[in-house]
mmCIF file of C-alpha atoms in Angstrom:
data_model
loop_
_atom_site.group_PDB
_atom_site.id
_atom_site.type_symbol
_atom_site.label_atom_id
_atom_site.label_comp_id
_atom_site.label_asym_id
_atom_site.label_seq_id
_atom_site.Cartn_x
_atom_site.Cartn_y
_atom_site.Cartn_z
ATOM 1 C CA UNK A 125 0.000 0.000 0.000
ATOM 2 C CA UNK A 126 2.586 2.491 1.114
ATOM 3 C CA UNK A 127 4.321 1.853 -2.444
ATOM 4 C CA UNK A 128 1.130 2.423 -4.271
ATOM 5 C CA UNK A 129 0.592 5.700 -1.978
ATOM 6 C CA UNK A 130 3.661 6.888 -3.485
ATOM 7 C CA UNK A 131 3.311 5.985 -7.215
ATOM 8 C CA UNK A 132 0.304 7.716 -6.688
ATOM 9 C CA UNK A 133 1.609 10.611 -4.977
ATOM 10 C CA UNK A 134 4.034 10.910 -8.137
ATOM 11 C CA UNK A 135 1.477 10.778 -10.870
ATOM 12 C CA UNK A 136 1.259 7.557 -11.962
ATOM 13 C CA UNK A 137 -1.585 6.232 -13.753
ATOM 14 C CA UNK A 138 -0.820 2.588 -12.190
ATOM 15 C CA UNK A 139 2.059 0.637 -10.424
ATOM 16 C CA UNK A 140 3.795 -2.628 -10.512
ATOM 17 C CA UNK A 141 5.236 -4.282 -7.952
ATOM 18 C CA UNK A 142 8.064 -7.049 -7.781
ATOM 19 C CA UNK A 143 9.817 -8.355 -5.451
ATOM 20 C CA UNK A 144 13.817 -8.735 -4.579
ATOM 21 C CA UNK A 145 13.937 -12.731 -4.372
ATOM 22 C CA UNK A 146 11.985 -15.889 -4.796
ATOM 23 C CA UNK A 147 9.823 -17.095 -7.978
ATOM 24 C CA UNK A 148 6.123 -16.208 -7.228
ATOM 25 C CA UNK A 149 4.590 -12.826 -7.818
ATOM 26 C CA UNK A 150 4.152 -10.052 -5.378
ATOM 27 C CA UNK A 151 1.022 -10.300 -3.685
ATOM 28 C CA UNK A 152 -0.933 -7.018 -1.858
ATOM 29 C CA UNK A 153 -3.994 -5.917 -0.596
ATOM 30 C CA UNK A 154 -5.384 -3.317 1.128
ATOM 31 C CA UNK A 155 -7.080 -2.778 4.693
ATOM 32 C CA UNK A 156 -10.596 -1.171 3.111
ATOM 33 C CA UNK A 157 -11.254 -0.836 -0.649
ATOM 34 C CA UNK A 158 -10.974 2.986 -0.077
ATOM 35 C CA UNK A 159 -7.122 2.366 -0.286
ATOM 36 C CA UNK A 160 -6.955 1.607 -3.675
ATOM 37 C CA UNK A 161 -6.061 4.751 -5.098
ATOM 38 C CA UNK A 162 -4.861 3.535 -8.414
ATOM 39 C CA UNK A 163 -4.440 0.157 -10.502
ATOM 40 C CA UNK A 164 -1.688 -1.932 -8.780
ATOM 41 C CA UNK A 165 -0.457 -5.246 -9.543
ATOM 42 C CA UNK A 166 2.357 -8.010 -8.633
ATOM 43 C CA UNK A 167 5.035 -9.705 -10.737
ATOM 44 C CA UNK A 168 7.736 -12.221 -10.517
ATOM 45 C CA UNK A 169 11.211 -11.195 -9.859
ATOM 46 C CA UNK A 170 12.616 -12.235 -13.283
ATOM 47 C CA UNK A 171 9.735 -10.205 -15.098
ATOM 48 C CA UNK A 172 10.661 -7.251 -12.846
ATOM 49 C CA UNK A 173 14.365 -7.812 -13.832
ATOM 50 C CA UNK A 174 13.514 -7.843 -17.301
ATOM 51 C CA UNK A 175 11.307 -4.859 -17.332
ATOM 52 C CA UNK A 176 14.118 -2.716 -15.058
ATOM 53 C CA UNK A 177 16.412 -3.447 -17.785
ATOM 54 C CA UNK A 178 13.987 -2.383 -20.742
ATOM 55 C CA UNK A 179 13.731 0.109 -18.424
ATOM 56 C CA UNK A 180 17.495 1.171 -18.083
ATOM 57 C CA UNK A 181 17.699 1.425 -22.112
ATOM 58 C CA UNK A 182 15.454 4.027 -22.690
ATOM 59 C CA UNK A 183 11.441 4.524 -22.606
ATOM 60 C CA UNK A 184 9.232 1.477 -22.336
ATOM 61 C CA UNK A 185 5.483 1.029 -22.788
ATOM 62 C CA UNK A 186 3.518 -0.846 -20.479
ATOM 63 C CA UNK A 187 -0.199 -2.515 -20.997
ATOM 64 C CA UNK A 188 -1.389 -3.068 -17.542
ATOM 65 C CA UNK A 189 -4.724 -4.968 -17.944
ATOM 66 C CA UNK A 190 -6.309 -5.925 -14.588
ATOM 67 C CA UNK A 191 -8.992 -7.854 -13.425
ATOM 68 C CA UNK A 192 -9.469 -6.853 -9.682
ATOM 69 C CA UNK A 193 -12.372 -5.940 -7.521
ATOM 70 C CA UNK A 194 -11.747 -4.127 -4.587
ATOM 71 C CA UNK A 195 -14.670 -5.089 -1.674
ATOM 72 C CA UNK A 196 -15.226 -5.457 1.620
ATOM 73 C CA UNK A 197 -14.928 -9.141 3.136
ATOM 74 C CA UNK A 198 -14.935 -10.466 6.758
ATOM 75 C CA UNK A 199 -12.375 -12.439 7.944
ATOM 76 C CA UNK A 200 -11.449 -14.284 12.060
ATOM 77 C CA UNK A 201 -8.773 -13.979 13.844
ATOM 78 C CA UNK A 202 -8.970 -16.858 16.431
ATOM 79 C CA UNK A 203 -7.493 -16.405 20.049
ATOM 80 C CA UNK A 204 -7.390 -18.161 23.386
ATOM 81 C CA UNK A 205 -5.678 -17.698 26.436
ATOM 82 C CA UNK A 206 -5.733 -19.160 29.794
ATOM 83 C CA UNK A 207 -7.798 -18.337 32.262
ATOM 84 C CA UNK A 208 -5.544 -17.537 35.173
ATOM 85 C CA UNK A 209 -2.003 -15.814 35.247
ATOM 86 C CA UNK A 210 -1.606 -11.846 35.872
ATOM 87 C CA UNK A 211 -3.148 -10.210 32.703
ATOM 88 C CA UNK A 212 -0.398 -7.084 33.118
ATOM 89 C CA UNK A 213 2.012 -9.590 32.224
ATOM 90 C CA UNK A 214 0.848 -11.731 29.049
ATOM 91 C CA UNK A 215 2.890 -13.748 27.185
ATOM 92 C CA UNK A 216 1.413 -13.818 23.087
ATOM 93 C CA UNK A 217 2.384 -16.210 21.008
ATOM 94 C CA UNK A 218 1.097 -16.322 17.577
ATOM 95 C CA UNK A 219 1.423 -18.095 14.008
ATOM 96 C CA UNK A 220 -0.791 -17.154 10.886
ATOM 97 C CA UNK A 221 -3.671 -19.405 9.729
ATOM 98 C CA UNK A 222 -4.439 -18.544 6.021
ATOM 99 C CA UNK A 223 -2.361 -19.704 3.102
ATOM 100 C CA UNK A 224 -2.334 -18.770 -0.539
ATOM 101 C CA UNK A 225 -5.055 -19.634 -3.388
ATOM 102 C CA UNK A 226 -1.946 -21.470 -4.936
ATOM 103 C CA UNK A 227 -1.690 -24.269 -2.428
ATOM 104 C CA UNK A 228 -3.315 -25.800 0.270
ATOM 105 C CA UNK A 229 0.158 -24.470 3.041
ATOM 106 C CA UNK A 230 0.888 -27.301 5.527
ATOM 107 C CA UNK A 231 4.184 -25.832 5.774
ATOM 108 C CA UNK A 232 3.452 -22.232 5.430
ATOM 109 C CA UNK A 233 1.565 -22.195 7.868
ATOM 110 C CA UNK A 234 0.078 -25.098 8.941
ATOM 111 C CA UNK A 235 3.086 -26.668 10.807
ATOM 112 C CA UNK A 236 3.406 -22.712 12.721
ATOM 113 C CA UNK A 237 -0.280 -22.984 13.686
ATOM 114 C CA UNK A 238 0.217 -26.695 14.723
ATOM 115 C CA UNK A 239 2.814 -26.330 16.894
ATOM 116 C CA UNK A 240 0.421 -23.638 18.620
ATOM 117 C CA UNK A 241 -2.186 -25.882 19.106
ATOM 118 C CA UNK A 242 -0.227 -28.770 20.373
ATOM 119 C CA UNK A 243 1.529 -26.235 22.710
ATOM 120 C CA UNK A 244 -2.023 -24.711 23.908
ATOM 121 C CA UNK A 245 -3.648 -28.601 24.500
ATOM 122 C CA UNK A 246 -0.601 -29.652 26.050
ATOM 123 C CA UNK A 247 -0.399 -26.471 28.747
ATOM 124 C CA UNK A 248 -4.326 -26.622 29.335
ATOM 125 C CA UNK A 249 -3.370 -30.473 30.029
ATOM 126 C CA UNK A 250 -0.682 -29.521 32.245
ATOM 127 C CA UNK A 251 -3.009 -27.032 34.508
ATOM 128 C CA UNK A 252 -5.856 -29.431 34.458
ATOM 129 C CA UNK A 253 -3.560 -31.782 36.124
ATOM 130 C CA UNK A 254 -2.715 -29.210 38.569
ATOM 131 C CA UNK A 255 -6.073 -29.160 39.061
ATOM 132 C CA UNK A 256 -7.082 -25.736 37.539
ATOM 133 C CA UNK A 257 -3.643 -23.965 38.952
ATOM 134 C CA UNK A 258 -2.529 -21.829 35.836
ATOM 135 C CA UNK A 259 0.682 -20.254 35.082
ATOM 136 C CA UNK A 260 2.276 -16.790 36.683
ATOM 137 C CA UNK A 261 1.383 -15.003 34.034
ATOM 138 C CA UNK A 262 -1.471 -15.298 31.318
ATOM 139 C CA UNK A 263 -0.529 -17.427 27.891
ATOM 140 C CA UNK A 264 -2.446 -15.773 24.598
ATOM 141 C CA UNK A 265 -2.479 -17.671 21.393
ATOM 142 C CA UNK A 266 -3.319 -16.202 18.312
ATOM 143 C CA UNK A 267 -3.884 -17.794 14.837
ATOM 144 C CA UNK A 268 -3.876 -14.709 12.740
ATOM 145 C CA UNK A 269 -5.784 -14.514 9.467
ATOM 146 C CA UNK A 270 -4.956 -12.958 6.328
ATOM 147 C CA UNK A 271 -1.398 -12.960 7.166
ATOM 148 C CA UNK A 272 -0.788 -13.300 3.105
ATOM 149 C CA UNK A 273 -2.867 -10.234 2.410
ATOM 150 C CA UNK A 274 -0.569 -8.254 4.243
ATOM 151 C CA UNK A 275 -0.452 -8.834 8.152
ATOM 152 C CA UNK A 276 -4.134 -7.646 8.253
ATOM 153 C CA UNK A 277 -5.586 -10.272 10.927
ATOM 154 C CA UNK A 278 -2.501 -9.327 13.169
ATOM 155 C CA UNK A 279 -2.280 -5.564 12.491
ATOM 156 C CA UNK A 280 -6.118 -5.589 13.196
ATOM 157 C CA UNK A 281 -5.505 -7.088 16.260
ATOM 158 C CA UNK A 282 -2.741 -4.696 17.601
ATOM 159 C CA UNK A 283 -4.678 -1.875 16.333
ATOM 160 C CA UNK A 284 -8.182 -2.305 18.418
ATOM 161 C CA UNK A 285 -5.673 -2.820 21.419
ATOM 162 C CA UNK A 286 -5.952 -0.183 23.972
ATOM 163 C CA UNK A 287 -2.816 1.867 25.300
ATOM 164 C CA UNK A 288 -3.206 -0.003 28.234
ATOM 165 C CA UNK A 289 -3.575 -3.570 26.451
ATOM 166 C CA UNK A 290 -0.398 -2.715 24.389
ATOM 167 C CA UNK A 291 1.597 -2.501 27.618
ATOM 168 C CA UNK A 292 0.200 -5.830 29.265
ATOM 169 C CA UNK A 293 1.838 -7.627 27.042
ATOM 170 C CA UNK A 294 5.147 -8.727 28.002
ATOM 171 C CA UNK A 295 6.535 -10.374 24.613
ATOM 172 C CA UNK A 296 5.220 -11.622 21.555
ATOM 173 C CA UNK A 297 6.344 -15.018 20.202
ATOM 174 C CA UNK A 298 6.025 -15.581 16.070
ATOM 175 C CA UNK A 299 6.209 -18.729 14.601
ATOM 176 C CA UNK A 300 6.245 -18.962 10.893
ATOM 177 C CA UNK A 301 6.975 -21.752 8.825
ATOM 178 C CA UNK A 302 9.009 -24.078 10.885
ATOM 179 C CA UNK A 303 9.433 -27.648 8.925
ATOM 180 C CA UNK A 304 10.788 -26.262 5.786
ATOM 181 C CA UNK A 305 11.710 -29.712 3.433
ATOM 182 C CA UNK A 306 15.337 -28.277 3.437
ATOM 183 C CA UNK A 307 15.372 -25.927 6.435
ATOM 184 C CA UNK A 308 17.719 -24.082 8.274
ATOM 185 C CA UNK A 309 17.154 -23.032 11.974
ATOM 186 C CA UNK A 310 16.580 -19.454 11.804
ATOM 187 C CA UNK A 311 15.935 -17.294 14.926
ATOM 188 C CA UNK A 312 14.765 -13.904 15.057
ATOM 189 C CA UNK A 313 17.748 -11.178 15.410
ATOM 190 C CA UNK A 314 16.555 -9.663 18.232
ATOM 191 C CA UNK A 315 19.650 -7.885 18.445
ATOM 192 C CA UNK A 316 20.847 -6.916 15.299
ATOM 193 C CA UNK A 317 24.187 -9.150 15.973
ATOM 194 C CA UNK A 318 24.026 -9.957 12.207
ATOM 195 C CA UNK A 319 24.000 -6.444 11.003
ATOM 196 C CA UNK A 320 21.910 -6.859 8.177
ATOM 197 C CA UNK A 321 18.238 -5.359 6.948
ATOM 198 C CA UNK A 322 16.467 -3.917 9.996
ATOM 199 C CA UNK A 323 17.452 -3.008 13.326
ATOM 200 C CA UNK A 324 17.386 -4.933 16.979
ATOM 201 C CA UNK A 325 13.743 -5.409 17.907
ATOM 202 C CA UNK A 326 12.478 -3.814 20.836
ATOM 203 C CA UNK A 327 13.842 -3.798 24.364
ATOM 204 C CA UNK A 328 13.545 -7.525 25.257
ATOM 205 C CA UNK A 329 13.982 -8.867 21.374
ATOM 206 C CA UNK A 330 17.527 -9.881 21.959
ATOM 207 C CA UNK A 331 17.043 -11.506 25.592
ATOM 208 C CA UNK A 332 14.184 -13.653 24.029
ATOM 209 C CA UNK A 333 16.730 -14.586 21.260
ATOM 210 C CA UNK A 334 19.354 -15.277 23.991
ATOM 211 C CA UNK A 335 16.577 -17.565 25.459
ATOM 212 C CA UNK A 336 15.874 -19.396 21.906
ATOM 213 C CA UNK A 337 19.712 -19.647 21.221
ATOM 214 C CA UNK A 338 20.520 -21.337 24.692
ATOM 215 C CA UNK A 339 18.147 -23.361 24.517
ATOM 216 C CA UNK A 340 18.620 -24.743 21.015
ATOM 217 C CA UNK A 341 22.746 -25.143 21.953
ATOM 218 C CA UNK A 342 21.522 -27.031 24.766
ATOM 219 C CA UNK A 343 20.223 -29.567 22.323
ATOM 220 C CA UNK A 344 23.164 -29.383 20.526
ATOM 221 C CA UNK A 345 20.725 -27.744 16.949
ATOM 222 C CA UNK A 346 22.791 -25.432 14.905
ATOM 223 C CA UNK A 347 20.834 -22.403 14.187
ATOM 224 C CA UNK A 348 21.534 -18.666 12.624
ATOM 225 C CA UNK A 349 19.942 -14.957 12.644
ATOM 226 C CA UNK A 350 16.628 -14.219 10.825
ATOM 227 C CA UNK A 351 16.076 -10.732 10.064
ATOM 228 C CA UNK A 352 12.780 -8.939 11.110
ATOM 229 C CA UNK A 353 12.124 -8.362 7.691
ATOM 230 C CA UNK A 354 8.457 -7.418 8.276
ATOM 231 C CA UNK A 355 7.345 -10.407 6.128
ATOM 232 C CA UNK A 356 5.281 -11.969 8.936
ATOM 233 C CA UNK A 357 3.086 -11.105 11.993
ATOM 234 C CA UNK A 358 5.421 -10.548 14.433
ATOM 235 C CA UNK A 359 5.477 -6.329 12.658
ATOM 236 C CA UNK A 360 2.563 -5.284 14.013
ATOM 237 C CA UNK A 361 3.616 -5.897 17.545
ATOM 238 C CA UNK A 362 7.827 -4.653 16.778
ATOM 239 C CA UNK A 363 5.698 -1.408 15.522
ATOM 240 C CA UNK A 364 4.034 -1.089 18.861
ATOM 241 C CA UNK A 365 7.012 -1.730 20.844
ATOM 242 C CA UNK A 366 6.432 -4.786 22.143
ATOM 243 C CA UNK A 367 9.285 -7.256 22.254
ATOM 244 C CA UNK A 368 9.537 -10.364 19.671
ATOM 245 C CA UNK A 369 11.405 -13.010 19.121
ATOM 246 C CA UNK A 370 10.319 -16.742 17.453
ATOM 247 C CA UNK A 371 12.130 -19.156 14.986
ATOM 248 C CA UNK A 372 11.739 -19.697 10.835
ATOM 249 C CA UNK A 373 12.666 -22.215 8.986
ATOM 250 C CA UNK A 374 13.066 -20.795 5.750
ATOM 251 C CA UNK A 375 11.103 -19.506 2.321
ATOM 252 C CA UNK A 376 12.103 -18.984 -0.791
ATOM 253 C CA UNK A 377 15.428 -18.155 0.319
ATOM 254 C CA UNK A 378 18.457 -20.681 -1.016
ATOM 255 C CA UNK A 379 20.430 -22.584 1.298
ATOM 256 C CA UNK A 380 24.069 -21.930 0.988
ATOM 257 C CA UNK A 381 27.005 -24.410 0.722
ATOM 258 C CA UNK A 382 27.900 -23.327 4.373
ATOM 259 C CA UNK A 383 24.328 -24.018 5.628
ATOM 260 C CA UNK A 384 23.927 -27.153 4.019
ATOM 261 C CA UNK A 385 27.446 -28.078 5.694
ATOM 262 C CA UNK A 386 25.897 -26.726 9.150
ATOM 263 C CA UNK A 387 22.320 -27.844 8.665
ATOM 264 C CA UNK A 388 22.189 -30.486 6.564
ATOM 265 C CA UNK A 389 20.148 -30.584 3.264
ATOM 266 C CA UNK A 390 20.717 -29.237 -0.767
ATOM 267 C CA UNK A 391 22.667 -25.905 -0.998
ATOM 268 C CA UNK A 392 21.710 -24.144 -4.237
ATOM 269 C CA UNK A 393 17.917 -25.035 -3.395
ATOM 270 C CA UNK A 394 15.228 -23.113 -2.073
ATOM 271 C CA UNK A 395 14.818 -23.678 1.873
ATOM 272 C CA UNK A 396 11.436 -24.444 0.169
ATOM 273 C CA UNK A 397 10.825 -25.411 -3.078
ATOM 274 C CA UNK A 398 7.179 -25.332 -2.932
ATOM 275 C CA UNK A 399 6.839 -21.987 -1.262
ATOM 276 C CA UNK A 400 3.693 -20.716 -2.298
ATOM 277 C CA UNK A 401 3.066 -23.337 -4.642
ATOM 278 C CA UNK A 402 0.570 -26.739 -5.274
ATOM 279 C CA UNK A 403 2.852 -28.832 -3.390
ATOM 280 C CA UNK A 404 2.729 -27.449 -0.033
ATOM 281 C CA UNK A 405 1.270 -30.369 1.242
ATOM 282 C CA UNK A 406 1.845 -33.241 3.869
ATOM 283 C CA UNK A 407 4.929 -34.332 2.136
ATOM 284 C CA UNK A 408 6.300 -30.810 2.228
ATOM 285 C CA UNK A 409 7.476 -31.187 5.570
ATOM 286 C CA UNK A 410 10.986 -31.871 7.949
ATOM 287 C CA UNK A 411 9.769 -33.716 10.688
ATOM 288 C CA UNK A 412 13.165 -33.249 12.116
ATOM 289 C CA UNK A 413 13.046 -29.455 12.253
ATOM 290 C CA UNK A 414 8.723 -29.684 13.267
ATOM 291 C CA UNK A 415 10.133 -31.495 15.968
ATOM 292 C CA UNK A 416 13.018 -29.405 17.112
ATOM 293 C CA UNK A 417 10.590 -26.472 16.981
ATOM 294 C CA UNK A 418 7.970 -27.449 18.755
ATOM 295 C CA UNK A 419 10.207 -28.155 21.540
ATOM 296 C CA UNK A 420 11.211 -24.386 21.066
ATOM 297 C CA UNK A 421 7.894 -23.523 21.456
ATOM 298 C CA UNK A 422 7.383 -25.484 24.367
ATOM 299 C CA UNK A 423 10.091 -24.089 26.123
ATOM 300 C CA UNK A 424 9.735 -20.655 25.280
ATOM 301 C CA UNK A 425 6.242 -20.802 26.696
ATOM 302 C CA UNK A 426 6.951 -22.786 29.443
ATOM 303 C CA UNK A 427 9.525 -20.791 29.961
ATOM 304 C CA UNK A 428 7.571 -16.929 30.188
ATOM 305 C CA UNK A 429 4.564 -18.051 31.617
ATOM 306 C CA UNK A 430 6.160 -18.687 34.960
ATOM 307 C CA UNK A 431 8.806 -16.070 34.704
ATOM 308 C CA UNK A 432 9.832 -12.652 33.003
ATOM 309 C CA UNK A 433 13.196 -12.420 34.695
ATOM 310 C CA UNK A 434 15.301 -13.205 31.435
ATOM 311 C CA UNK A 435 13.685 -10.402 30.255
ATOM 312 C CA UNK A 436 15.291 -8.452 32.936
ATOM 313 C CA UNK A 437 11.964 -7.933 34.457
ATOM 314 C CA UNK A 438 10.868 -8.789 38.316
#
């Protein structure tokens, strides 16, 4: 939207959009169908390479023929939390549950919303065994919709949040994509140790990293920095100052001869080849990596729900 806002703002008639890696056109939308100000549409990288470097030669005519409707359509976030546990201290963890029209997403993001659930049953298990005693501090899960339109069931969320809702939550836990079919063990940079794309996250990004990292050395899992590249729901909640942190186990991206030495898998080949594609199915999946994850998850959870002191809070 904000690129359309300033094609728009420049005079153009319409805009195209591509993107700076993987294979599948750029897809957008918009929060109301008021915010389409002009035509706007999403290409592949290698047609946006091709038409930059028309481009570069001299003048180039573009057709841009369309078939869009812009209207208003309802769409569910879905949340639960547990019932005890001090509500100025909540510990969110979230995962998105739409995919793409393109394939049915067990791995983006079915395995991110699984691991939720099985996380969720297994800590309601835990307190009904304690017989209704819950954690220190209140657990929110949140399968976010319309993650692929643009963040809009988590932005929504964060948005209808009161001042005073924003700051009752401790830390917000993201987990997107995490049994890529030739993954590597990505963790939020809640630091900015790598140096690369955006800055640290907010105050409490890197100690939840430090948490995620220990704990995955522990179990003797090689793992690297992910960027907060803004491409999933954890934005909304960075924007708001709210401290994130989660794990990834790769997109489009392709693995590396030194990751594939480290991780295991095919360098030269995408983290996951059918990204966004028909064959995101059951058989799209790492076990291995589900596995390791969940654990993550577990732990993480387990982990904040009894205590913020890694966070450098009482």
């Amino acid at each position: 939207m904000e690129k359309q806002n300033a094609a728009a703002a420049a005079g153009a008639l319409g805009v195209i959009v591509y993107n700076h890696s993987g294979t599948t056109p750029v897809r957008g939308g918009f929060s109301s169908p008021a915010d389409g100000i002009i035509p706007s549409a999403g290409i592949t990288l290698a047609d946006g390479e091709a038409l930059t470097a028309a481009a570069a030669k001299g003048e180039v005519s573009v057709r841009l023929e369309l078939d869009q409707e812009h209207v208003k359509k309802t769409t569910r976030n879905v949340i639960a939390e547990t019932r005890g546990g001090r509500s100025d201290r909540v510990v969110t963890v979230g995962a998105h549950l739409d995919s793409v029209p393109e394939g049915p997403g067990i791995n983006d993001n079915g395995s991110g919303s699984a691991g939720l659930l099985e996380v969720a049953l297994k800590l309601a298990e835990e307190g009904a065994n304690k017989k209704g005693k819950g954690p220190a501090n209140k657990v929110r899960f949140g399968w976010w919709s319309a993650e692929e339109l643009g963040l809009l069931g988590s932005e929504h969320y964060v948005a209808q949040l009161s001042e005073r809702q924003k700051k009752d939550i401790a830390l917000y836990l993201n987990f997107d994509m995490i049994a890529s079919p030739n993954p590597v063990q990505f963790v939020y940079d809640g630091d900015d140790s790598d140096r690369t794309g955006a800055g640290a996250g907010p105050a409490g990004s890197a100690e939840i990293e430090a948490l995620i990292n220990g704990f995955l050395d522990k179990k003797g899992k090689p793992h690297e920095g992910s960027d907060f590249d803004g491409r999933s729901d954890y934005g909304p909640f960075i924007a708001n100052g709210i401290p994130a942190g989660g794990t990834f186990t790769g997109a489009e991206g392709i693995k590396t001869a030194e990751q594939a030495k480290r991780h295991g898998g095919t360098a030269g080949a995408p983290y996951d080849p059918n990204y966004h594609g028909a064959g995101d199915d059951l058989k799209n999946l790492d076990l291995k990596a589900f596995d390791t994850n969940l654990d993550v998850i577990a732990h993480a959870v387990g982990t904040y729900a009894e205590s913020l002191r890694t966070l450098g809070r009482p």
